[in-house]
Short mmCIF file of the C-alpha atoms (twelve columns), coordinates in Angstrom:
data_MODEL
# 
_entry.id   MODEL 
# 
loop_
_atom_site.group_PDB 
_atom_site.id 
_atom_site.type_symbol 
_atom_site.label_atom_id 
_atom_site.label_alt_id 
_atom_site.label_comp_id 
_atom_site.label_asym_id 
_atom_site.label_seq_id 
_atom_site.Cartn_x 
_atom_site.Cartn_y 
_atom_site.Cartn_z 
_atom_site.pdbx_PDB_model_num 
ATOM 1   C CA . MET A 1   183.026 78.857  127.712 1 
ATOM 2   C CA . THR A 2   180.793 81.897  127.456 1 
ATOM 3   C CA . SER A 3   181.455 84.149  124.494 1 
ATOM 4   C CA . PRO A 4   179.890 87.334  123.085 1 
ATOM 5   C CA . GLY A 5   177.219 86.745  120.474 1 
ATOM 6   C CA . SER A 6   175.868 83.491  121.881 1 
ATOM 7   C CA . VAL A 7   173.216 82.791  124.523 1 
ATOM 8   C CA . THR A 8   174.603 80.812  127.422 1 
ATOM 9   C CA . PHE A 9   173.227 79.805  130.812 1 
ATOM 10  C CA . GLY A 10  174.736 79.691  134.269 1 
ATOM 11  C CA . LEU A 11  173.519 78.247  137.553 1 
ATOM 12  C CA . LEU A 12  174.036 80.169  140.776 1 
ATOM 13  C CA . LEU A 13  175.313 77.697  143.347 1 
ATOM 14  C CA . PRO A 14  173.057 78.022  146.431 1 
ATOM 15  C CA . SER A 15  175.801 78.895  148.905 1 
ATOM 16  C CA . ARG A 16  173.469 81.114  150.904 1 
ATOM 17  C CA . GLU A 17  170.477 78.791  150.593 1 
ATOM 18  C CA . PHE A 18  172.421 75.850  152.038 1 
ATOM 19  C CA . GLY A 19  172.690 77.862  155.251 1 
ATOM 20  C CA . MET A 20  169.180 79.344  155.124 1 
ATOM 21  C CA . TYR A 21  167.251 76.103  154.737 1 
ATOM 22  C CA . PRO A 22  167.523 72.766  156.597 1 
ATOM 23  C CA . PRO A 23  169.935 71.233  157.440 1 
ATOM 24  C CA . HIS A 24  171.453 74.745  157.750 1 
ATOM 25  C CA . ASP A 25  175.001 73.427  157.354 1 
ATOM 26  C CA . GLY A 26  176.225 75.451  154.368 1 
ATOM 27  C CA . ASP A 27  178.250 72.388  153.371 1 
ATOM 28  C CA . PRO A 28  180.618 73.524  150.579 1 
ATOM 29  C CA . ARG A 29  181.035 69.940  149.349 1 
ATOM 30  C CA . ARG A 30  177.415 69.981  148.235 1 
ATOM 31  C CA . LEU A 31  178.143 73.133  146.235 1 
ATOM 32  C CA . VAL A 32  181.023 71.432  144.447 1 
ATOM 33  C CA . ASP A 33  178.814 68.431  143.709 1 
ATOM 34  C CA . LEU A 34  176.192 70.769  142.266 1 
ATOM 35  C CA . ALA A 35  178.793 72.404  140.022 1 
ATOM 36  C CA . VAL A 36  179.555 68.949  138.611 1 
ATOM 37  C CA . ARG A 37  175.846 68.311  138.111 1 
ATOM 38  C CA . ALA A 38  175.476 71.669  136.362 1 
ATOM 39  C CA . GLU A 39  178.222 70.756  133.929 1 
ATOM 40  C CA . GLN A 40  176.747 67.338  133.264 1 
ATOM 41  C CA . ALA A 41  173.317 68.916  132.695 1 
ATOM 42  C CA . GLY A 42  174.660 71.235  130.016 1 
ATOM 43  C CA . PHE A 43  174.990 74.551  131.828 1 
ATOM 44  C CA . ASP A 44  177.709 76.855  130.538 1 
ATOM 45  C CA . ALA A 45  178.764 78.285  133.905 1 
ATOM 46  C CA . ALA A 46  178.486 77.844  137.654 1 
ATOM 47  C CA . TRP A 47  178.397 80.992  139.767 1 
ATOM 48  C CA . ILE A 48  178.683 81.733  143.470 1 
ATOM 49  C CA . GLY A 49  177.953 84.796  145.607 1 
ATOM 50  C CA . ASP A 50  180.110 86.588  148.152 1 
ATOM 51  C CA . SER A 51  179.525 87.858  151.693 1 
ATOM 52  C CA . LEU A 52  180.726 87.285  155.239 1 
ATOM 53  C CA . LEU A 53  178.154 87.723  158.021 1 
ATOM 54  C CA . ALA A 54  175.744 89.920  156.057 1 
ATOM 55  C CA . LYS A 55  174.619 86.714  154.326 1 
ATOM 56  C CA . PRO A 56  176.655 83.872  155.877 1 
ATOM 57  C CA . ARG A 57  177.939 81.399  153.276 1 
ATOM 58  C CA . ALA A 58  180.993 79.490  152.093 1 
ATOM 59  C CA . GLU A 59  183.934 81.551  150.800 1 
ATOM 60  C CA . PRO A 60  183.441 81.725  147.025 1 
ATOM 61  C CA . LEU A 61  187.000 81.484  145.705 1 
ATOM 62  C CA . SER A 62  187.670 78.395  147.825 1 
ATOM 63  C CA . VAL A 63  184.578 76.689  146.407 1 
ATOM 64  C CA . LEU A 64  185.547 77.596  142.847 1 
ATOM 65  C CA . ALA A 65  189.061 76.215  143.372 1 
ATOM 66  C CA . ALA A 66  187.543 72.897  144.416 1 
ATOM 67  C CA . ALA A 67  185.077 72.948  141.515 1 
ATOM 68  C CA . ALA A 68  187.911 73.640  139.076 1 
ATOM 69  C CA . LEU A 69  189.407 70.232  139.828 1 
ATOM 70  C CA . VAL A 70  186.242 68.209  139.232 1 
ATOM 71  C CA . THR A 71  184.820 70.024  136.186 1 
ATOM 72  C CA . GLU A 72  186.276 70.279  132.703 1 
ATOM 73  C CA . ARG A 73  184.129 72.564  130.575 1 
ATOM 74  C CA . ILE A 74  181.995 75.095  132.382 1 
ATOM 75  C CA . ASP A 75  183.063 78.576  133.336 1 
ATOM 76  C CA . LEU A 76  183.396 79.241  137.056 1 
ATOM 77  C CA . GLY A 77  182.512 82.683  138.304 1 
ATOM 78  C CA . THR A 78  181.742 85.001  141.209 1 
ATOM 79  C CA . ALA A 79  178.365 86.726  141.196 1 
ATOM 80  C CA . VAL A 80  179.613 89.051  142.417 1 
ATOM 81  C CA . LEU A 81  182.785 89.372  144.483 1 
ATOM 82  C CA . LEU A 82  183.152 92.412  146.753 1 
ATOM 83  C CA . ALA A 83  186.657 93.224  145.554 1 
ATOM 84  C CA . ALA A 84  187.002 96.278  147.801 1 
ATOM 85  C CA . MET A 85  187.020 93.974  150.840 1 
ATOM 86  C CA . ARG A 86  190.190 92.189  149.654 1 
ATOM 87  C CA . PRO A 87  193.858 93.160  149.265 1 
ATOM 88  C CA . ALA A 88  194.581 93.395  145.553 1 
ATOM 89  C CA . ALA A 89  197.724 91.254  145.581 1 
ATOM 90  C CA . GLN A 90  196.096 88.398  147.473 1 
ATOM 91  C CA . LEU A 91  193.012 88.515  145.270 1 
ATOM 92  C CA . ALA A 92  195.231 88.480  142.187 1 
ATOM 93  C CA . GLN A 93  197.090 85.417  143.486 1 
ATOM 94  C CA . GLN A 94  193.872 83.574  144.397 1 
ATOM 95  C CA . ALA A 95  192.278 84.338  141.036 1 
ATOM 96  C CA . ALA A 96  195.414 83.366  139.122 1 
ATOM 97  C CA . THR A 97  195.495 80.052  140.974 1 
ATOM 98  C CA . ILE A 98  191.866 79.260  140.136 1 
ATOM 99  C CA . ASP A 99  192.374 80.338  136.540 1 
ATOM 100 C CA . ALA A 100 195.377 77.999  136.295 1 
ATOM 101 C CA . LEU A 101 193.577 75.126  138.039 1 
ATOM 102 C CA . SER A 102 190.609 75.464  135.689 1 
ATOM 103 C CA . GLY A 103 192.580 75.973  132.509 1 
ATOM 104 C CA . GLY A 104 191.309 79.506  132.005 1 
ATOM 105 C CA . ARG A 105 187.665 79.070  132.971 1 
ATOM 106 C CA . LEU A 106 187.458 81.721  135.705 1 
ATOM 107 C CA . ILE A 107 185.216 84.788  135.363 1 
ATOM 108 C CA . LEU A 108 185.770 87.247  138.165 1 
ATOM 109 C CA . GLY A 109 182.486 89.082  138.542 1 
ATOM 110 C CA . VAL A 110 182.987 92.062  140.851 1 
ATOM 111 C CA . GLY A 111 180.791 94.720  142.385 1 
ATOM 112 C CA . ALA A 112 180.981 97.532  144.918 1 
ATOM 113 C CA . GLY A 113 178.222 96.067  147.098 1 
ATOM 114 C CA . PRO A 114 174.867 97.539  148.123 1 
ATOM 115 C CA . GLY A 115 174.629 100.358 150.630 1 
ATOM 116 C CA . LEU A 116 173.100 98.251  153.388 1 
ATOM 117 C CA . PRO A 117 174.015 98.332  157.106 1 
ATOM 118 C CA . GLN A 118 174.870 94.620  157.203 1 
ATOM 119 C CA . VAL A 119 177.214 95.035  154.233 1 
ATOM 120 C CA . ARG A 120 178.901 97.937  156.021 1 
ATOM 121 C CA . ASP A 121 179.373 95.595  158.986 1 
ATOM 122 C CA . ASP A 122 181.179 93.122  156.724 1 
ATOM 123 C CA . PHE A 123 183.505 95.883  155.509 1 
ATOM 124 C CA . ASP A 124 184.169 96.893  159.122 1 
ATOM 125 C CA . LEU A 125 184.924 93.280  159.997 1 
ATOM 126 C CA . VAL A 126 187.829 93.151  157.534 1 
ATOM 127 C CA . GLY A 127 188.935 96.752  158.068 1 
ATOM 128 C CA . ALA A 128 187.891 97.958  154.608 1 
ATOM 129 C CA . GLU A 129 186.484 101.434 153.890 1 
ATOM 130 C CA . PHE A 130 182.800 101.216 153.045 1 
ATOM 131 C CA . ASP A 131 181.966 104.738 151.926 1 
ATOM 132 C CA . ARG A 132 184.541 104.734 149.111 1 
ATOM 133 C CA . ARG A 133 184.068 101.112 148.098 1 
ATOM 134 C CA . GLY A 134 183.420 101.896 144.417 1 
ATOM 135 C CA . GLY A 135 186.726 103.670 143.931 1 
ATOM 136 C CA . ARG A 136 188.514 101.078 146.024 1 
ATOM 137 C CA . MET A 137 187.034 98.293  143.870 1 
ATOM 138 C CA . MET A 138 188.419 99.921  140.733 1 
ATOM 139 C CA . GLN A 139 191.847 100.302 142.345 1 
ATOM 140 C CA . VAL A 140 191.862 96.603  143.287 1 
ATOM 141 C CA . VAL A 141 190.917 95.685  139.703 1 
ATOM 142 C CA . HIS A 142 193.684 97.914  138.328 1 
ATOM 143 C CA . ASP A 143 196.328 96.558  140.701 1 
ATOM 144 C CA . ALA A 144 195.335 92.920  140.128 1 
ATOM 145 C CA . ARG A 145 195.571 93.356  136.369 1 
ATOM 146 C CA . LYS A 146 199.041 94.881  136.706 1 
ATOM 147 C CA . LEU A 147 200.184 91.769  138.554 1 
ATOM 148 C CA . TRP A 148 198.609 89.442  135.985 1 
ATOM 149 C CA . GLN A 149 200.095 91.356  133.061 1 
ATOM 150 C CA . ALA A 150 203.622 91.926  134.399 1 
ATOM 151 C CA . THR A 151 205.311 90.271  131.416 1 
ATOM 152 C CA . ASP A 152 208.379 92.523  131.681 1 
ATOM 153 C CA . THR A 153 208.995 91.543  135.315 1 
ATOM 154 C CA . PRO A 154 211.789 89.002  135.913 1 
ATOM 155 C CA . ALA A 155 210.376 85.493  136.221 1 
ATOM 156 C CA . ASP A 156 211.508 85.089  139.831 1 
ATOM 157 C CA . LEU A 157 209.564 88.220  140.795 1 
ATOM 158 C CA . ARG A 158 206.343 87.481  138.911 1 
ATOM 159 C CA . LEU A 159 203.113 86.432  140.526 1 
ATOM 160 C CA . GLN A 160 202.746 82.653  140.609 1 
ATOM 161 C CA . PRO A 161 201.008 80.766  139.220 1 
ATOM 162 C CA . VAL A 162 200.735 82.497  135.868 1 
ATOM 163 C CA . CYS A 163 197.123 82.791  134.722 1 
ATOM 164 C CA . ALA A 164 196.028 80.334  132.058 1 
ATOM 165 C CA . THR A 165 194.181 83.274  130.474 1 
ATOM 166 C CA . GLU A 166 196.635 85.700  128.903 1 
ATOM 167 C CA . GLY A 167 196.543 88.981  130.771 1 
ATOM 168 C CA . GLY A 168 194.404 87.603  133.563 1 
ATOM 169 C CA . PRO A 169 190.906 86.139  133.964 1 
ATOM 170 C CA . ARG A 170 187.857 87.768  132.440 1 
ATOM 171 C CA . MET A 171 186.284 90.411  134.656 1 
ATOM 172 C CA . TRP A 172 182.603 91.365  134.633 1 
ATOM 173 C CA . LEU A 173 181.098 94.269  136.525 1 
ATOM 174 C CA . GLY A 174 177.851 94.068  138.439 1 
ATOM 175 C CA . GLY A 175 175.670 97.137  138.839 1 
ATOM 176 C CA . SER A 176 173.460 99.441  136.789 1 
ATOM 177 C CA . GLY A 177 174.038 102.937 138.147 1 
ATOM 178 C CA . PRO A 178 175.360 105.599 135.757 1 
ATOM 179 C CA . ARG A 179 178.944 105.253 136.967 1 
ATOM 180 C CA . GLY A 180 178.749 101.458 136.859 1 
ATOM 181 C CA . LEU A 181 177.484 101.467 133.274 1 
ATOM 182 C CA . GLU A 182 180.373 103.702 132.191 1 
ATOM 183 C CA . ARG A 183 182.903 101.594 134.075 1 
ATOM 184 C CA . ALA A 184 181.554 98.396  132.549 1 
ATOM 185 C CA . GLY A 185 181.919 99.778  129.052 1 
ATOM 186 C CA . ARG A 186 185.355 101.285 129.541 1 
ATOM 187 C CA . HIS A 187 187.112 98.724  131.717 1 
ATOM 188 C CA . PHE A 188 185.422 95.308  131.862 1 
ATOM 189 C CA . ASP A 189 184.889 92.203  129.750 1 
ATOM 190 C CA . GLY A 190 181.247 91.847  130.719 1 
ATOM 191 C CA . TRP A 191 178.331 93.681  132.320 1 
ATOM 192 C CA . PHE A 192 176.419 91.738  134.970 1 
ATOM 193 C CA . PRO A 193 173.405 93.572  136.477 1 
ATOM 194 C CA . THR A 194 170.530 92.196  138.545 1 
ATOM 195 C CA . ALA A 195 168.225 93.669  135.878 1 
ATOM 196 C CA . PRO A 196 164.828 94.144  137.569 1 
ATOM 197 C CA . VAL A 197 163.128 95.521  134.428 1 
ATOM 198 C CA . VAL A 198 163.893 94.141  130.990 1 
ATOM 199 C CA . ASP A 199 163.225 97.437  129.186 1 
ATOM 200 C CA . ASP A 200 165.704 99.173  131.484 1 
ATOM 201 C CA . PHE A 201 168.204 96.397  130.781 1 
ATOM 202 C CA . ALA A 202 168.042 97.084  127.058 1 
ATOM 203 C CA . GLY A 203 168.573 100.812 127.502 1 
ATOM 204 C CA . GLN A 204 171.404 100.345 129.986 1 
ATOM 205 C CA . LEU A 205 173.118 97.862  127.682 1 
ATOM 206 C CA . ALA A 206 173.104 100.510 124.970 1 
ATOM 207 C CA . THR A 207 174.780 102.892 127.427 1 
ATOM 208 C CA . VAL A 208 177.450 100.293 128.260 1 
ATOM 209 C CA . ARG A 209 178.198 99.678  124.606 1 
ATOM 210 C CA . ALA A 210 178.326 103.420 123.867 1 
ATOM 211 C CA . ALA A 211 180.835 103.868 126.700 1 
ATOM 212 C CA . ALA A 212 182.929 101.085 125.208 1 
ATOM 213 C CA . ALA A 213 182.896 102.735 121.800 1 
ATOM 214 C CA . ASP A 214 183.864 106.089 123.334 1 
ATOM 215 C CA . ALA A 215 186.830 104.354 124.980 1 
ATOM 216 C CA . GLY A 216 187.965 102.894 121.649 1 
ATOM 217 C CA . ARG A 217 186.861 99.377  122.534 1 
ATOM 218 C CA . ASP A 218 184.772 96.949  120.512 1 
ATOM 219 C CA . PRO A 219 181.276 97.231  122.060 1 
ATOM 220 C CA . ALA A 220 180.347 93.724  120.882 1 
ATOM 221 C CA . ALA A 221 183.263 92.241  122.820 1 
ATOM 222 C CA . ILE A 222 181.576 93.022  126.153 1 
ATOM 223 C CA . THR A 223 179.402 90.130  127.287 1 
ATOM 224 C CA . ALA A 224 175.909 91.269  128.283 1 
ATOM 225 C CA . ALA A 225 174.762 89.164  131.227 1 
ATOM 226 C CA . ALA A 226 171.960 89.233  133.793 1 
ATOM 227 C CA . TYR A 227 171.575 87.768  137.276 1 
ATOM 228 C CA . LEU A 228 167.947 86.573  137.486 1 
ATOM 229 C CA . THR A 229 165.952 84.811  140.189 1 
ATOM 230 C CA . VAL A 230 163.212 82.278  139.404 1 
ATOM 231 C CA . ASN A 231 160.890 79.741  140.966 1 
ATOM 232 C CA . ILE A 232 159.045 77.400  138.594 1 
ATOM 233 C CA . GLY A 233 155.850 75.762  139.755 1 
ATOM 234 C CA . GLU A 234 152.215 76.198  140.645 1 
ATOM 235 C CA . PRO A 235 151.893 80.010  140.757 1 
ATOM 236 C CA . ALA A 236 150.683 80.445  144.336 1 
ATOM 237 C CA . THR A 237 153.241 78.031  145.765 1 
ATOM 238 C CA . ALA A 238 156.047 79.480  143.658 1 
ATOM 239 C CA . ALA A 239 155.194 83.038  144.714 1 
ATOM 240 C CA . ALA A 240 155.124 82.039  148.391 1 
ATOM 241 C CA . GLU A 241 158.551 80.402  148.120 1 
ATOM 242 C CA . VAL A 242 160.048 83.452  146.416 1 
ATOM 243 C CA . ALA A 243 158.588 85.706  149.121 1 
ATOM 244 C CA . GLU A 244 160.055 83.494  151.840 1 
ATOM 245 C CA . HIS A 245 163.399 83.410  150.033 1 
ATOM 246 C CA . SER A 246 163.488 87.217  149.871 1 
ATOM 247 C CA . MET A 247 162.955 87.539  153.619 1 
ATOM 248 C CA . LEU A 248 165.503 84.855  154.520 1 
ATOM 249 C CA . TYR A 249 168.144 85.992  152.047 1 
ATOM 250 C CA . TYR A 250 167.844 89.788  152.248 1 
ATOM 251 C CA . GLY A 251 165.442 90.475  155.099 1 
ATOM 252 C CA . VAL A 252 163.077 92.445  152.849 1 
ATOM 253 C CA . GLU A 253 159.587 91.933  151.451 1 
ATOM 254 C CA . ILE A 254 159.396 90.590  147.905 1 
ATOM 255 C CA . ALA A 255 157.885 93.874  146.666 1 
ATOM 256 C CA . VAL A 256 161.089 95.627  147.747 1 
ATOM 257 C CA . LEU A 257 163.345 93.030  146.154 1 
ATOM 258 C CA . GLU A 258 161.526 93.133  142.824 1 
ATOM 259 C CA . LYS A 259 162.489 96.801  142.463 1 
ATOM 260 C CA . ILE A 260 166.209 95.981  142.479 1 
ATOM 261 C CA . MET A 261 166.491 92.397  141.207 1 
ATOM 262 C CA . GLY A 262 164.993 90.551  138.259 1 
ATOM 263 C CA . THR A 263 162.626 88.037  139.875 1 
ATOM 264 C CA . LYS A 264 159.928 85.778  138.426 1 
ATOM 265 C CA . SER A 265 157.757 82.994  139.791 1 
ATOM 266 C CA . GLY A 266 155.114 80.955  138.014 1 
ATOM 267 C CA . THR A 267 154.616 78.167  135.538 1 
ATOM 268 C CA . ALA A 268 157.392 77.002  133.242 1 
ATOM 269 C CA . ALA A 269 155.691 78.813  130.358 1 
ATOM 270 C CA . GLU A 270 155.497 82.089  132.296 1 
ATOM 271 C CA . VAL A 271 159.098 81.902  133.478 1 
ATOM 272 C CA . GLY A 272 160.230 80.914  129.986 1 
ATOM 273 C CA . ILE A 273 158.563 83.939  128.375 1 
ATOM 274 C CA . TRP A 274 160.161 86.204  130.992 1 
ATOM 275 C CA . LEU A 275 163.658 84.779  130.478 1 
ATOM 276 C CA . GLN A 276 163.230 84.974  126.710 1 
ATOM 277 C CA . SER A 277 162.471 88.688  127.000 1 
ATOM 278 C CA . TYR A 278 165.987 89.288  128.350 1 
ATOM 279 C CA . ILE A 279 167.509 87.290  125.497 1 
ATOM 280 C CA . ASP A 280 165.459 89.327  123.022 1 
ATOM 281 C CA . ALA A 281 166.781 92.494  124.705 1 
ATOM 282 C CA . GLY A 282 170.362 91.448  123.991 1 
ATOM 283 C CA . CYS A 283 171.303 89.384  127.027 1 
ATOM 284 C CA . GLU A 284 174.018 86.880  126.098 1 
ATOM 285 C CA . HIS A 285 174.381 85.077  129.425 1 
ATOM 286 C CA . LEU A 286 171.711 84.347  132.035 1 
ATOM 287 C CA . CYS A 287 172.877 83.481  135.541 1 
ATOM 288 C CA . ILE A 288 169.845 81.874  137.173 1 
ATOM 289 C CA . ARG A 289 169.231 81.659  140.902 1 
ATOM 290 C CA . LEU A 290 166.659 79.162  142.165 1 
ATOM 291 C CA . ALA A 291 164.658 80.771  144.979 1 
ATOM 292 C CA . SER A 292 163.425 77.671  146.773 1 
ATOM 293 C CA . PRO A 293 164.278 75.285  149.608 1 
ATOM 294 C CA . ASP A 294 163.982 72.464  147.058 1 
ATOM 295 C CA . VAL A 295 166.875 73.144  144.689 1 
ATOM 296 C CA . ASP A 296 166.754 69.678  143.112 1 
ATOM 297 C CA . THR A 297 163.135 69.977  141.962 1 
ATOM 298 C CA . GLN A 298 163.655 73.532  140.725 1 
ATOM 299 C CA . LEU A 299 166.749 72.476  138.815 1 
ATOM 300 C CA . ASP A 300 164.875 69.643  137.114 1 
ATOM 301 C CA . ARG A 301 162.134 72.067  136.034 1 
ATOM 302 C CA . LEU A 302 164.663 74.593  134.783 1 
ATOM 303 C CA . LEU A 303 166.459 71.930  132.757 1 
ATOM 304 C CA . GLU A 304 163.200 71.080  131.006 1 
ATOM 305 C CA . LEU A 305 162.789 74.738  130.079 1 
ATOM 306 C CA . LEU A 306 166.296 75.618  128.858 1 
ATOM 307 C CA . PRO A 307 166.199 73.819  125.489 1 
ATOM 308 C CA . GLN A 308 163.370 76.109  124.403 1 
ATOM 309 C CA . LEU A 309 165.506 79.161  125.207 1 
ATOM 310 C CA . ARG A 310 168.581 77.899  123.379 1 
ATOM 311 C CA . THR A 311 166.813 77.685  120.006 1 
# 
């Protein structure tokens, strides 16, 4: 399992990519198989994203429940879940079930969601308020934790199943705005930005840890993570695939995406130096997304690179 003070690596399961690229089926069984492969290959975590029609994909908690039964070691997490779109009690029950199925390996990464029209449409689809999604997210987190931690409640009235993790699964917060940095430090077990610029990451991490200290928490206990996108290969081909991925996934040019998300294409050496810069800046967990229609080849190349980053 991931832990503060050590460098660990996670693979983002390509739930969106399996719908974007041929055969366009979004088959969740392939995602579960890939989680098993990630564990066998030595990854420390398998992650999955969340959206409805903004970026059509398999429902993340369902996939993680399936993966929990066929993996034994790796953490299983959401990167990130739009908690404000879900009723707190139902989310608490779903998360507790996955945490119990996995033996305590769930990390519930949550975020408010970007201010994009298609994301607003998803909120409208489920009847959730979009404009106050940040505050609603924090209320959902608070209410879910109350249900997980209700040790004084009579057993027949407690949420079932009981989480394998005492007090509820670990929760990481995505985002790097001023309010998000403060929230991460005061209320969460980890900070999980998309980290477009490594120097900014280092400064923001200091802000998170300062907020933790101000709240009377141990700053070192908050896992510093980053969600990073790569394509390893011949530079021109890799750059073209990342540009195509940006348009298919988000509907924006790569130059726009690079301003909000850490993204790198190029040779293994170039990508390795870039990833190492985040580790040097204090990143303890790297969640890596493979921006390519050929996930298998990209995964093989990434696996050749990771041993150099673990030393």
